Amino acid sequence: MLQWEKLGKLFDPRDHKDHPWMREFAQSPSTLIFDDIIRVYFCSRPAPDEKGEYKSYIAFIDLDRKNPSRVLRICDKPVLELGGFGTFDEFGTNPVSVIRHENQIRAYYAGWTRCESVRFNAAIGIAISNNNGETFERIGEGPVLSYTPHEPYLLGSPRIRRFNDTWYLWYAGGKRWIKTASRTEPIIKLRLATSSDGLNWRRDGVDLIEDKLDEDECQAGADVVERAGRFHMFYSYRKSQDYKGKDGGYRIGYAVSDDLMNWKRNDELAGLGVSADGWDSEMANYGHLFSLDGETYMIYQGNEMGRTGIGLARLQNCPDWFKP
Amino acid sequence: MRWNKLGKIFDPTEHKLPNGCLEFAQSPQALVLANRVRVYFSTRSRDQVGKYLSHVAYVDFARNMREILDVAKHTVIELGGLGAFDEHGIFPMHVFDDGGRVLGFTTGFNRKVSVGVDSSIGLAISNDGGRTFQKHGTGPIMAASLHEPFLIADSFVMSIGGIYYMWYIFGTKWKSSSENEPPDRVYKIACATSVDAINWQRDGKQIVADRLGEDECQALPTVFRRNDLYHMYFCFRPCHGFRNGGNSYRLGYAYSHDSISWTRDDSKAGIDLSQDGWDSQMQCYPHVFACEDRVYMLYNGNEFGKSGFGLAELV
């Protein structure tokens, strides 16, 4: 089992009153390392509208590379505008995952649209930055991963990685919608798409991780790293209903693979659980791993699906199976 | 081209229709069978909140198109389930005789919040001569893509040299005429190709020139070959104020030598509004087919086909 030293909460948008578009939530953290800083992208929300509906924007903060708990800068405005009337990302850009490619930075994100019978739908788009990630522009008005006969709705939670010359996009695919007493809930499972250019994707719609809770378990946020000759996935899973509190809320799971397609689930090895009290006492989720200056970190979101902000943990042990 | 109008040939209010449908027989699409011509159309029921749901039904005509033999009383194809692209209607369903089976290319609708709906194209297959169709998967074969961001609809399929060609439309923008008006859609005709009728190659390029400017809406292409030319009919209108009056749908025409590049020339369409009667204000949703050496055009008239469809024959 991995052991993590929790370094505490890094950033809570509720502490910063001068960004109304970033009033609460810091979700889906994703990092880029620069010479002096660690830039952390995440998704944040303004106050909900009169019907209680949220929009979500992509933001970033810069951390001091020498002291990652120190926030040096908070971006002033969203790095990407929302889409126009009728587009897949008209009502939100969330979650997000960023990666460098040549002189550009690419953001893979899920767009939110709102529907009548179900609460929303999502598809995955790409935006590119030519100014070191200060702002992004979408590469087209439509999504890059859209619905197919066997992936009929809800493509979200993208996590982008590149191993050797192949691009890998883990995402959550909607299997079905269920109706609860008060609302509709999607059942989402982790899937993989592969690409030689990061733009045109192949996918077969296979669920990667076997269910643990029940067949309605929801899985999202799959981050994969290569260590000791194998691939290690850290993802989040929860119940399909009543998941906004401690009982049914997201936990960080773990699986290992030799070929990136066949995964063996062993959640206990992840080693990062909820705290006894505080900002991550009900939920720890959407973990993203990065290595920096000889250390391994996991950045993750806390209670209420990240409403309370994001925090950082540093790996304390390094078992043979996880040696860099 | 010159068309001889044969008048309205089907009125949905004169027949008992499946799925509790009462009005509308939109976008007629023909399947020529050995002993009849089966004409599929989209008709409408209302759901619990009073909104329309489009369902596919059909009427069988004798091969001379003069006599109605039967009207479907059963569900031809089910609407989709919760959250599916075709949950709130299928309109239209284009049928393609693929030898031992019939392919149904559906345009499925799902209601949205800021704009009224989105649509995608699905595939369904019939192994009983077009009586019922089973869907290929829960989702669409052609949904929004990078350069076709919404409103994928209105397929027409033809096989040329072993390749499937699909003419269809995609949305380019949603646009309000003024601040207080809900947005109206703009869509254009494009072409996709496929070797298996499931996976389609497309490039998001408009193929028929605008006549009314960049906000012209172009819909429901139908293509046929005659005298070494490909001929396309479609309907078009301005973006706003199109429900009645001067901005209503009209029929447009284009021709092509190679099925790829098209020359638009509506003056050669050879069919226009009638002085009075069922197609005097609007003509839309054309579908051309051949039967017993005659070439016919099915189409809708006033009110988008609320009171049925008519027929014309190529002279």
XYZ file of C-alpha atoms in Angstrom:
639
model
C 0.000 0.000 0.000
C 1.164 3.498 -0.796
C 1.500 5.921 2.088
C 0.865 9.584 1.583
C 1.753 12.534 3.732
C -1.103 14.998 3.436
C 0.219 18.525 3.014
C -3.231 20.031 3.460
C -5.538 22.168 1.432
C -3.839 24.235 -1.259
C -6.621 26.409 -2.503
C -10.257 27.117 -1.737
C -12.012 29.548 -4.095
C -14.374 30.527 -1.295
C -11.430 32.334 0.314
C -11.159 34.683 -2.670
C -14.095 37.017 -3.115
C -12.915 38.951 -6.174
C -13.586 36.170 -8.684
C -17.373 35.794 -8.956
C -16.962 33.249 -11.752
C -14.803 31.208 -9.344
C -17.040 31.360 -6.298
C -16.753 27.757 -5.181
C -15.482 24.347 -6.308
C -11.981 23.507 -7.411
C -12.421 20.256 -9.312
C -10.380 17.938 -11.439
C -6.858 19.303 -10.772
C -4.290 18.767 -13.520
C -0.707 20.044 -13.470
C 1.995 21.419 -15.759
C 5.538 21.868 -14.485
C 7.388 25.079 -15.404
C 10.903 26.167 -14.388
C 9.790 27.965 -11.254
C 6.173 27.049 -10.815
C 3.659 24.249 -10.876
C 0.574 25.370 -12.743
C -2.584 23.655 -11.544
C -5.645 23.745 -13.797
C -8.998 23.002 -12.245
C -12.713 23.657 -12.760
C -14.592 26.232 -10.729
C -18.119 27.602 -10.633
C -19.933 30.888 -10.184
C -23.097 31.044 -8.082
C -25.881 28.859 -9.481
C -28.727 30.428 -11.448
C -32.275 30.881 -10.144
C -33.033 27.208 -10.856
C -29.974 26.061 -8.935
C -28.106 25.125 -12.124
C -24.352 25.573 -12.278
C -21.941 26.514 -15.003
C -18.282 25.586 -14.732
C -15.130 27.274 -16.019
C -11.494 26.237 -16.319
C -9.077 28.167 -14.069
C -5.520 27.839 -12.805
C -3.308 28.670 -9.882
C 0.500 28.715 -9.821
C 2.356 27.002 -6.996
C 5.924 27.697 -5.943
C 8.020 24.852 -7.311
C 10.347 25.027 -4.307
C 7.432 25.042 -1.867
C 4.377 23.523 -3.554
C 2.049 24.454 -0.713
C 2.527 28.110 -1.562
C 0.141 29.706 -4.082
C 1.901 32.430 -6.077
C -0.835 33.413 -8.471
C -4.533 32.951 -9.171
C -5.700 33.491 -12.748
C -7.985 36.495 -13.313
C -10.446 35.056 -15.777
C -11.453 31.690 -17.239
C -8.829 30.362 -19.624
C -11.556 29.206 -22.035
C -14.909 30.797 -22.838
C -17.986 28.603 -22.797
C -19.451 27.492 -26.131
C -22.266 29.287 -27.978
C -25.972 28.452 -28.356
C -26.597 24.773 -28.813
C -22.975 23.627 -28.604
C -21.791 20.691 -26.509
C -19.997 22.968 -24.021
C -22.508 25.797 -23.708
C -23.029 25.299 -19.969
C -19.705 24.164 -18.641
C -16.170 22.947 -19.239
C -15.520 20.322 -16.582
C -13.463 18.210 -15.930
C -10.184 19.175 -17.582
C -6.825 17.503 -18.211
C -3.825 19.287 -19.740
C -0.703 18.144 -21.565
C 2.198 19.757 -23.413
C 2.648 19.069 -27.093
C 5.500 20.724 -28.985
C 5.143 24.442 -28.254
C 1.499 24.182 -27.360
C -0.571 23.104 -24.427
C -3.653 21.071 -25.063
C -6.622 20.930 -22.737
C -8.954 17.944 -23.000
C -12.221 18.761 -21.336
C -15.799 17.620 -21.015
C -18.428 20.080 -22.215
C -21.774 20.364 -20.472
C -25.051 20.851 -22.193
C -28.487 20.835 -20.545
C -31.314 18.586 -21.590
C -34.995 18.341 -20.809
C -35.519 14.713 -19.811
C -32.126 14.178 -18.214
C -30.279 16.926 -16.376
C -27.376 17.255 -18.741
C -25.228 15.590 -21.329
C -21.493 15.739 -21.935
C -18.976 15.175 -24.705
C -15.208 15.680 -24.882
C -13.529 18.566 -26.666
C -10.024 19.927 -27.145
C -8.698 23.463 -26.709
C -5.165 24.656 -27.438
C -2.987 27.321 -25.869
C -0.182 29.094 -27.692
C 0.718 31.346 -24.773
C 1.996 28.928 -22.144
C -1.451 28.087 -20.944
C -2.665 31.593 -20.105
C -5.654 31.218 -22.461
C -7.041 28.481 -24.673
C -9.032 28.307 -27.890
C -11.144 25.326 -28.908
C -10.048 23.596 -32.101
C -13.634 23.419 -33.355
C -17.122 24.239 -32.173
C -18.001 20.577 -31.745
C -16.654 17.702 -29.674
C -13.776 15.393 -30.561
C -15.300 12.436 -28.727
C -19.003 12.304 -29.421
C -21.764 9.728 -29.166
C -21.733 6.444 -31.060
C -24.106 3.463 -31.346
C -22.529 1.826 -28.300
C -21.532 4.961 -26.373
C -24.864 6.719 -26.563
C -24.421 9.544 -24.064
C -22.312 11.216 -21.426
C -18.668 11.138 -22.356
C -16.817 12.926 -19.598
C -13.943 13.008 -17.178
C -11.073 12.997 -19.688
C -7.524 12.268 -18.504
C -4.826 12.592 -21.111
C -1.416 10.867 -21.082
C 1.181 9.921 -23.678
C 3.306 6.783 -23.413
C 5.954 6.222 -26.079
C 4.361 7.633 -29.223
C 0.774 6.859 -28.402
C -1.794 9.178 -26.873
C -4.140 7.717 -24.291
C -7.377 9.300 -23.247
C -9.163 7.761 -20.315
C -12.721 8.927 -19.956
C -16.002 8.022 -18.318
C -18.722 6.714 -20.613
C -22.430 6.729 -19.803
C -23.908 3.244 -19.671
C -27.468 4.199 -18.783
C -29.555 6.788 -16.971
C -31.503 5.913 -13.872
C -34.389 7.856 -12.380
C -34.331 8.466 -8.649
C -37.115 10.053 -6.629
C -35.756 13.546 -7.201
C -33.647 13.471 -10.341
C -31.896 11.565 -13.120
C -28.463 10.045 -12.559
C -26.052 8.646 -15.143
C -24.129 5.421 -14.578
C -20.589 6.040 -15.832
C -17.711 3.623 -16.352
C -14.051 4.074 -17.201
C -13.059 3.621 -20.846
C -9.976 4.184 -23.004
C -9.387 5.814 -26.368
C -6.029 5.736 -28.194
C -4.577 7.967 -30.869
C -1.396 8.618 -32.815
C -1.947 12.395 -32.919
C -4.158 13.157 -29.927
C -6.919 14.380 -32.231
C -8.354 11.343 -34.017
C -9.323 8.619 -31.582
C -9.999 4.914 -31.674
C -12.186 3.397 -28.994
C -14.113 0.222 -28.437
C -16.353 1.195 -25.532
C -15.108 -1.566 -23.207
C -15.456 -1.013 -19.452
C -11.941 -1.191 -18.007
C -12.500 -1.614 -14.277
C -14.771 -4.251 -12.769
C -17.399 -2.973 -10.357
C -16.858 -3.243 -6.640
C -19.862 -1.520 -5.058
C -22.597 -2.799 -7.386
C -23.467 -2.654 -11.078
C -24.488 0.992 -10.698
C -21.076 2.020 -9.360
C -19.857 5.219 -11.009
C -16.207 5.554 -11.997
C -14.357 8.636 -13.186
C -11.089 10.555 -13.187
C -8.635 7.828 -14.256
C -5.043 9.052 -13.977
C -2.350 6.628 -15.143
C 1.396 6.624 -14.496
C 4.134 4.226 -15.582
C 6.285 2.847 -12.757
C 8.462 -0.251 -12.366
C 7.543 -1.417 -15.857
C 3.809 -1.462 -15.234
C 0.935 0.976 -15.505
C -0.812 2.216 -12.388
C -4.250 3.801 -12.467
C -5.679 6.029 -9.752
C -9.367 6.728 -10.289
C -12.425 7.711 -8.310
C -15.519 5.630 -7.665
C -18.770 6.196 -5.834
C -22.332 5.060 -5.484
C -24.811 6.168 -8.143
C -27.123 7.875 -5.630
C -26.676 9.884 -2.433
C -23.036 10.454 -3.240
C -22.595 14.023 -2.116
C -21.752 13.149 1.478
C -19.351 10.784 3.171
C -21.219 7.496 2.820
C -21.714 7.228 -0.918
C -19.068 9.768 -1.887
C -16.029 9.360 -4.086
C -13.026 7.354 -2.973
C -9.723 6.909 -4.756
C -9.277 3.455 -6.227
C -6.295 1.744 -7.790
C -5.681 -0.758 -10.576
C -2.577 -2.115 -12.289
C -1.962 -3.206 -15.865
C 0.834 -4.442 -18.107
C -0.809 -3.467 -21.374
C -3.061 -0.469 -20.542
C -6.128 -2.480 -21.560
C -6.459 -5.243 -18.966
C -6.579 -3.931 -15.430
C -6.518 -5.603 -12.049
C -8.384 -3.655 -9.410
C -6.915 -3.400 -5.928
C -8.254 -0.242 -4.301
C -6.477 -0.815 -0.998
C -3.108 -0.065 -2.580
C -4.048 3.541 -3.436
C -3.493 4.520 0.163
C -5.113 7.929 0.072
C -8.340 8.034 2.050
C -10.455 10.617 3.798
C -9.137 12.490 6.828
C -10.626 12.298 10.311
C -11.845 15.857 9.983
C -11.452 18.921 7.823
C -11.760 19.731 4.156
C -11.213 16.134 2.913
C -12.955 14.240 5.712
C -15.917 13.110 3.588
C -14.365 12.748 0.189
C -10.961 12.504 -1.438
C -11.236 12.219 -5.168
C -10.069 13.062 -8.666
C -6.443 12.431 -7.792
C -3.782 13.489 -10.276
C -0.189 12.277 -9.878
C 2.955 14.131 -10.802
C 6.642 13.695 -10.117
C 8.812 16.656 -9.289
C 12.349 17.087 -8.051
C 12.574 13.535 -6.761
C 9.175 13.464 -5.087
C 5.815 12.036 -6.120
C 2.704 14.073 -5.403
C -0.988 13.529 -5.641
C -3.191 16.572 -5.996
C -6.879 15.913 -5.353
C -10.224 17.477 -4.562
C -12.014 17.240 -1.237
C -15.483 17.195 0.287
C -18.646 17.762 -1.752
C -16.947 16.825 -5.031
C -14.373 19.558 -4.578
C -16.613 22.358 -3.401
C -14.129 22.863 -0.565
C -11.070 23.078 -2.769
C -7.989 21.089 -3.693
C -5.134 19.762 -1.643
C -1.803 18.033 -1.987
C -0.230 14.842 -0.674
C 3.369 13.635 -0.969
C 4.306 9.995 -1.319
C 6.141 8.797 1.795
C 7.107 5.280 0.841
C 8.078 3.796 -2.454
C 7.480 0.034 -2.616
C 9.306 -1.913 -5.318
C 6.174 -2.153 -7.455
C 5.994 1.644 -7.597
C 9.659 2.573 -8.117
C 10.093 5.351 -10.696
C -37.135 19.289 -65.230
C -40.889 19.520 -65.290
C -43.216 17.969 -62.745
C -46.887 17.212 -63.113
C -48.626 17.597 -59.748
C -50.937 14.738 -58.801
C -52.208 16.467 -55.663
C -52.301 15.422 -52.031
C -52.399 11.644 -51.755
C -52.407 11.037 -48.011
C -54.172 12.837 -45.178
C -53.243 11.480 -41.721
C -56.511 12.641 -40.175
C -58.432 10.205 -42.389
C -56.702 7.121 -40.970
C -56.105 5.418 -37.658
C -52.423 5.727 -36.889
C -50.190 3.820 -34.460
C -48.773 5.242 -31.191
C -51.796 7.481 -30.667
C -50.764 9.798 -33.489
C -53.372 12.118 -34.907
C -51.875 14.711 -37.210
C -48.829 15.226 -39.427
C -47.459 12.954 -42.133
C -44.043 14.511 -42.660
C -41.108 13.745 -44.865
C -42.524 10.837 -46.904
C -39.881 8.273 -47.915
C -40.569 5.456 -50.368
C -39.567 1.798 -50.295
C -40.513 0.153 -53.579
C -41.594 -3.437 -52.923
C -42.680 -6.182 -55.348
C -46.369 -5.553 -54.939
C -46.587 -2.111 -53.386
C -44.839 1.132 -52.609
C -44.407 1.587 -48.881
C -44.239 5.250 -47.916
C -42.831 5.972 -44.466
C -43.628 9.261 -42.799
C -43.329 10.882 -39.388
C -46.523 11.537 -37.526
C -47.053 12.988 -34.069
C -48.528 12.213 -30.694
C -48.365 14.374 -27.593
C -46.538 13.378 -24.420
C -47.584 13.943 -20.788
C -46.516 17.585 -20.870
C -48.342 18.248 -24.139
C -45.251 18.363 -26.332
C -45.048 16.572 -29.642
C -43.334 13.234 -30.156
C -42.666 12.208 -33.766
C -43.215 8.530 -34.560
C -42.567 6.687 -37.801
C -45.515 5.052 -39.557
C -46.156 4.014 -43.135
C -48.851 3.734 -45.764
C -48.783 1.200 -48.591
C -49.780 2.292 -52.061
C -50.393 0.183 -55.141
C -47.454 0.447 -57.519
C -49.340 2.917 -59.681
C -49.552 5.209 -56.602
C -53.295 5.617 -57.189
C -54.684 3.418 -54.421
C -54.007 3.027 -50.683
C -53.669 -0.647 -49.736
C -52.874 -0.439 -46.030
C -51.766 1.826 -43.205
C -49.426 0.570 -40.457
C -51.219 0.011 -37.152
C -48.147 -1.184 -35.258
C -44.988 0.508 -33.939
C -42.542 0.538 -36.847
C -39.574 1.659 -34.723
C -39.449 2.441 -31.009
C -38.354 5.819 -29.738
C -35.221 5.835 -27.584
C -35.095 5.543 -23.800
C -34.176 8.087 -21.128
C -31.406 10.378 -22.348
C -31.058 8.729 -25.763
C -30.598 10.820 -28.907
C -33.978 9.687 -30.286
C -35.973 9.880 -27.065
C -38.241 12.685 -28.267
C -38.943 11.706 -31.825
C -37.751 10.219 -35.087
C -38.233 12.535 -38.031
C -37.554 11.553 -40.697
C -36.607 7.939 -41.280
C -35.028 7.410 -44.672
C -35.193 3.826 -45.940
C -32.654 2.163 -48.186
C -33.140 -1.197 -49.902
C -29.854 -2.974 -49.145
C -30.652 -6.283 -50.812
C -31.734 -8.787 -48.193
C -32.465 -6.128 -45.605
C -33.798 -2.616 -45.375
C -31.708 0.057 -43.686
C -33.503 2.829 -41.852
C -31.535 6.028 -41.354
C -33.291 7.848 -38.552
C -33.045 11.434 -37.467
C -33.505 11.282 -33.703
C -34.445 14.264 -31.587
C -33.637 15.035 -27.972
C -34.973 18.133 -26.250
C -32.564 20.613 -24.761
C -32.754 23.697 -22.608
C -31.237 26.805 -24.236
C -32.071 25.647 -27.732
C -35.137 23.523 -28.398
C -33.531 20.307 -29.555
C -30.526 18.554 -30.917
C -30.580 15.771 -33.486
C -28.334 12.958 -34.655
C -28.557 10.237 -37.267
C -29.105 6.645 -36.209
C -29.206 3.352 -38.071
C -31.941 0.758 -37.791
C -32.291 -2.488 -39.700
C -35.364 -4.329 -40.921
C -35.306 -8.021 -41.738
C -39.034 -8.274 -42.368
C -39.332 -6.204 -45.512
C -39.609 -2.894 -43.736
C -42.464 -3.764 -41.385
C -40.384 -3.206 -38.228
C -36.885 -1.878 -37.567
C -34.358 -2.755 -34.852
C -31.747 -0.222 -33.877
C -28.036 -0.671 -34.357
C -27.068 0.317 -30.810
C -28.620 2.832 -28.456
C -26.651 5.766 -29.812
C -26.285 7.469 -33.190
C -24.017 6.588 -36.113
C -23.555 10.296 -36.895
C -23.583 12.762 -34.029
C -22.094 16.206 -33.524
C -18.398 16.342 -34.419
C -15.587 18.862 -34.352
C -16.780 20.873 -37.349
C -20.430 19.826 -37.316
C -21.346 20.965 -33.828
C -25.054 20.108 -33.709
C -28.216 19.178 -35.604
C -27.065 16.267 -37.735
C -30.156 15.168 -39.651
C -32.030 14.273 -42.854
C -30.054 11.444 -44.414
C -30.544 10.261 -47.954
C -28.454 7.248 -48.982
C -27.445 5.962 -52.405
C -24.933 3.291 -53.420
C -22.500 4.346 -56.147
C -19.811 1.910 -57.272
C -20.058 -0.117 -54.073
C -19.720 2.924 -51.805
C -22.559 4.276 -49.727
C -23.107 8.006 -50.187
C -25.143 9.876 -47.630
C -26.425 13.388 -48.173
C -27.502 14.948 -44.910
C -27.548 18.263 -43.090
C -25.587 19.691 -40.168
C -26.166 22.791 -38.054
C -23.833 25.753 -38.418
C -25.337 28.147 -35.881
C -28.190 28.990 -33.575
C -29.115 32.610 -33.894
C -31.730 34.935 -32.378
C -33.481 37.484 -34.570
C -33.639 39.806 -31.567
C -32.710 39.703 -27.920
C -36.086 38.477 -26.709
C -36.562 35.788 -29.335
C -35.434 32.205 -28.845
C -32.612 31.182 -31.180
C -33.387 29.772 -34.629
C -31.183 27.207 -36.327
C -29.163 27.359 -39.545
C -28.228 24.140 -41.315
C -26.552 23.115 -44.559
C -26.355 20.117 -46.853
C -23.220 17.942 -46.756
C -22.107 14.510 -47.974
C -20.567 11.510 -46.202
C -19.304 8.176 -47.562
C -19.059 4.703 -46.077
C -18.250 1.141 -47.018
C -20.404 -0.485 -44.318
C -23.248 2.040 -43.788
C -22.205 2.314 -40.113
C -18.893 4.201 -40.110
C -19.041 7.371 -42.185
C -16.318 9.696 -43.455
C -17.275 13.356 -43.492
C -15.540 16.688 -43.574
C -18.089 19.257 -42.426
C -18.212 21.032 -45.802
C -21.357 22.575 -47.224
C -21.872 21.286 -50.784
C -24.828 23.328 -52.093
C -24.385 27.079 -52.574
C -26.584 29.479 -50.609
C -29.177 31.450 -52.457
C -30.459 33.458 -49.481
C -27.107 34.253 -47.914
C -25.174 32.514 -45.186
C -28.197 32.189 -42.903
C -30.160 30.166 -45.444
C -31.440 26.871 -44.054
C -31.160 23.884 -46.385
C -32.896 20.622 -45.549
C -33.815 17.149 -46.670
C -31.740 16.446 -49.773
C -32.949 13.711 -52.152
C -30.760 12.548 -55.038
C -31.367 10.563 -58.216
C -29.521 9.810 -61.427
C -30.961 10.514 -64.844
C -29.473 11.301 -68.255
C -25.885 10.992 -66.975
C -26.448 13.636 -64.309
C -27.080 13.497 -60.602
C -30.043 15.611 -59.565
C -30.732 16.865 -56.072
C -33.906 18.351 -54.666
C -34.037 19.819 -51.196
C -35.965 22.513 -49.369
C -34.684 25.855 -48.176
C -35.853 28.948 -46.338
C -34.568 31.973 -44.446
C -33.462 31.502 -40.847
C -36.229 33.476 -39.131
C -40.017 33.817 -39.480
C -40.425 30.654 -41.500
C -43.565 29.106 -40.054
C -45.886 30.683 -42.587
C -45.962 33.337 -45.268
C -43.192 34.427 -47.570
C -40.329 32.894 -45.603
C -41.736 29.364 -45.802
C -39.848 26.423 -47.263
C -39.469 26.244 -51.040
C -37.979 23.477 -53.140
C -34.442 23.965 -54.423
C -32.539 22.086 -57.099
C -28.907 21.306 -57.909
C -27.169 19.005 -60.385
C -23.798 17.289 -60.524
C -21.726 15.348 -63.034
C -19.784 13.401 -60.433
C -22.046 13.356 -57.325
C -19.376 15.417 -55.536
C -19.526 19.009 -56.820
C -22.967 20.501 -57.272
C -24.349 23.413 -59.261
C -27.412 25.028 -57.777
C -30.092 26.244 -60.163
C -33.505 26.533 -58.548
C -34.915 27.936 -61.795
C -34.640 24.430 -63.244
C -36.559 22.775 -60.393
C -39.720 22.607 -62.477
C -42.036 22.655 -59.510
C -43.353 25.578 -57.480
C -46.129 26.611 -55.136
C -49.696 26.139 -56.306
C -52.013 29.131 -56.696
C -54.157 27.820 -53.891
C -54.724 24.641 -51.949
C -52.596 22.345 -49.811
C -49.183 23.383 -51.223
C -49.848 27.048 -51.934
C -47.764 28.520 -49.076
C -45.038 25.965 -48.481
C -43.295 23.050 -50.177
C -40.836 20.965 -48.225
C -39.274 17.547 -47.513
C -39.039 16.258 -51.111
C -38.325 12.602 -51.811
C -37.762 11.343 -55.349
C -38.100 7.671 -56.323
C -38.770 5.588 -59.418
C -41.354 2.865 -59.905
C -42.381 1.135 -63.131
C -40.318 3.544 -65.251
C -41.950 6.578 -63.740
C -40.159 9.101 -61.554
C -42.137 10.515 -58.660
C -41.615 13.176 -56.065
C -43.301 12.948 -52.693
C -43.365 16.169 -50.704
C -45.131 18.097 -47.979
C -47.103 21.288 -48.357
C -48.437 23.943 -46.027
C -47.742 23.743 -42.291
C -44.806 21.321 -42.693
C -47.102 18.445 -43.603
C -49.619 18.734 -40.806
C -52.374 17.614 -43.153
C -50.401 15.133 -45.212
C -48.246 14.750 -48.297
C -48.671 14.914 -52.033
C -47.153 13.514 -55.189
C -45.801 14.836 -58.472
C -44.577 12.929 -61.511
C -41.635 13.865 -63.711
C -42.815 14.683 -67.210
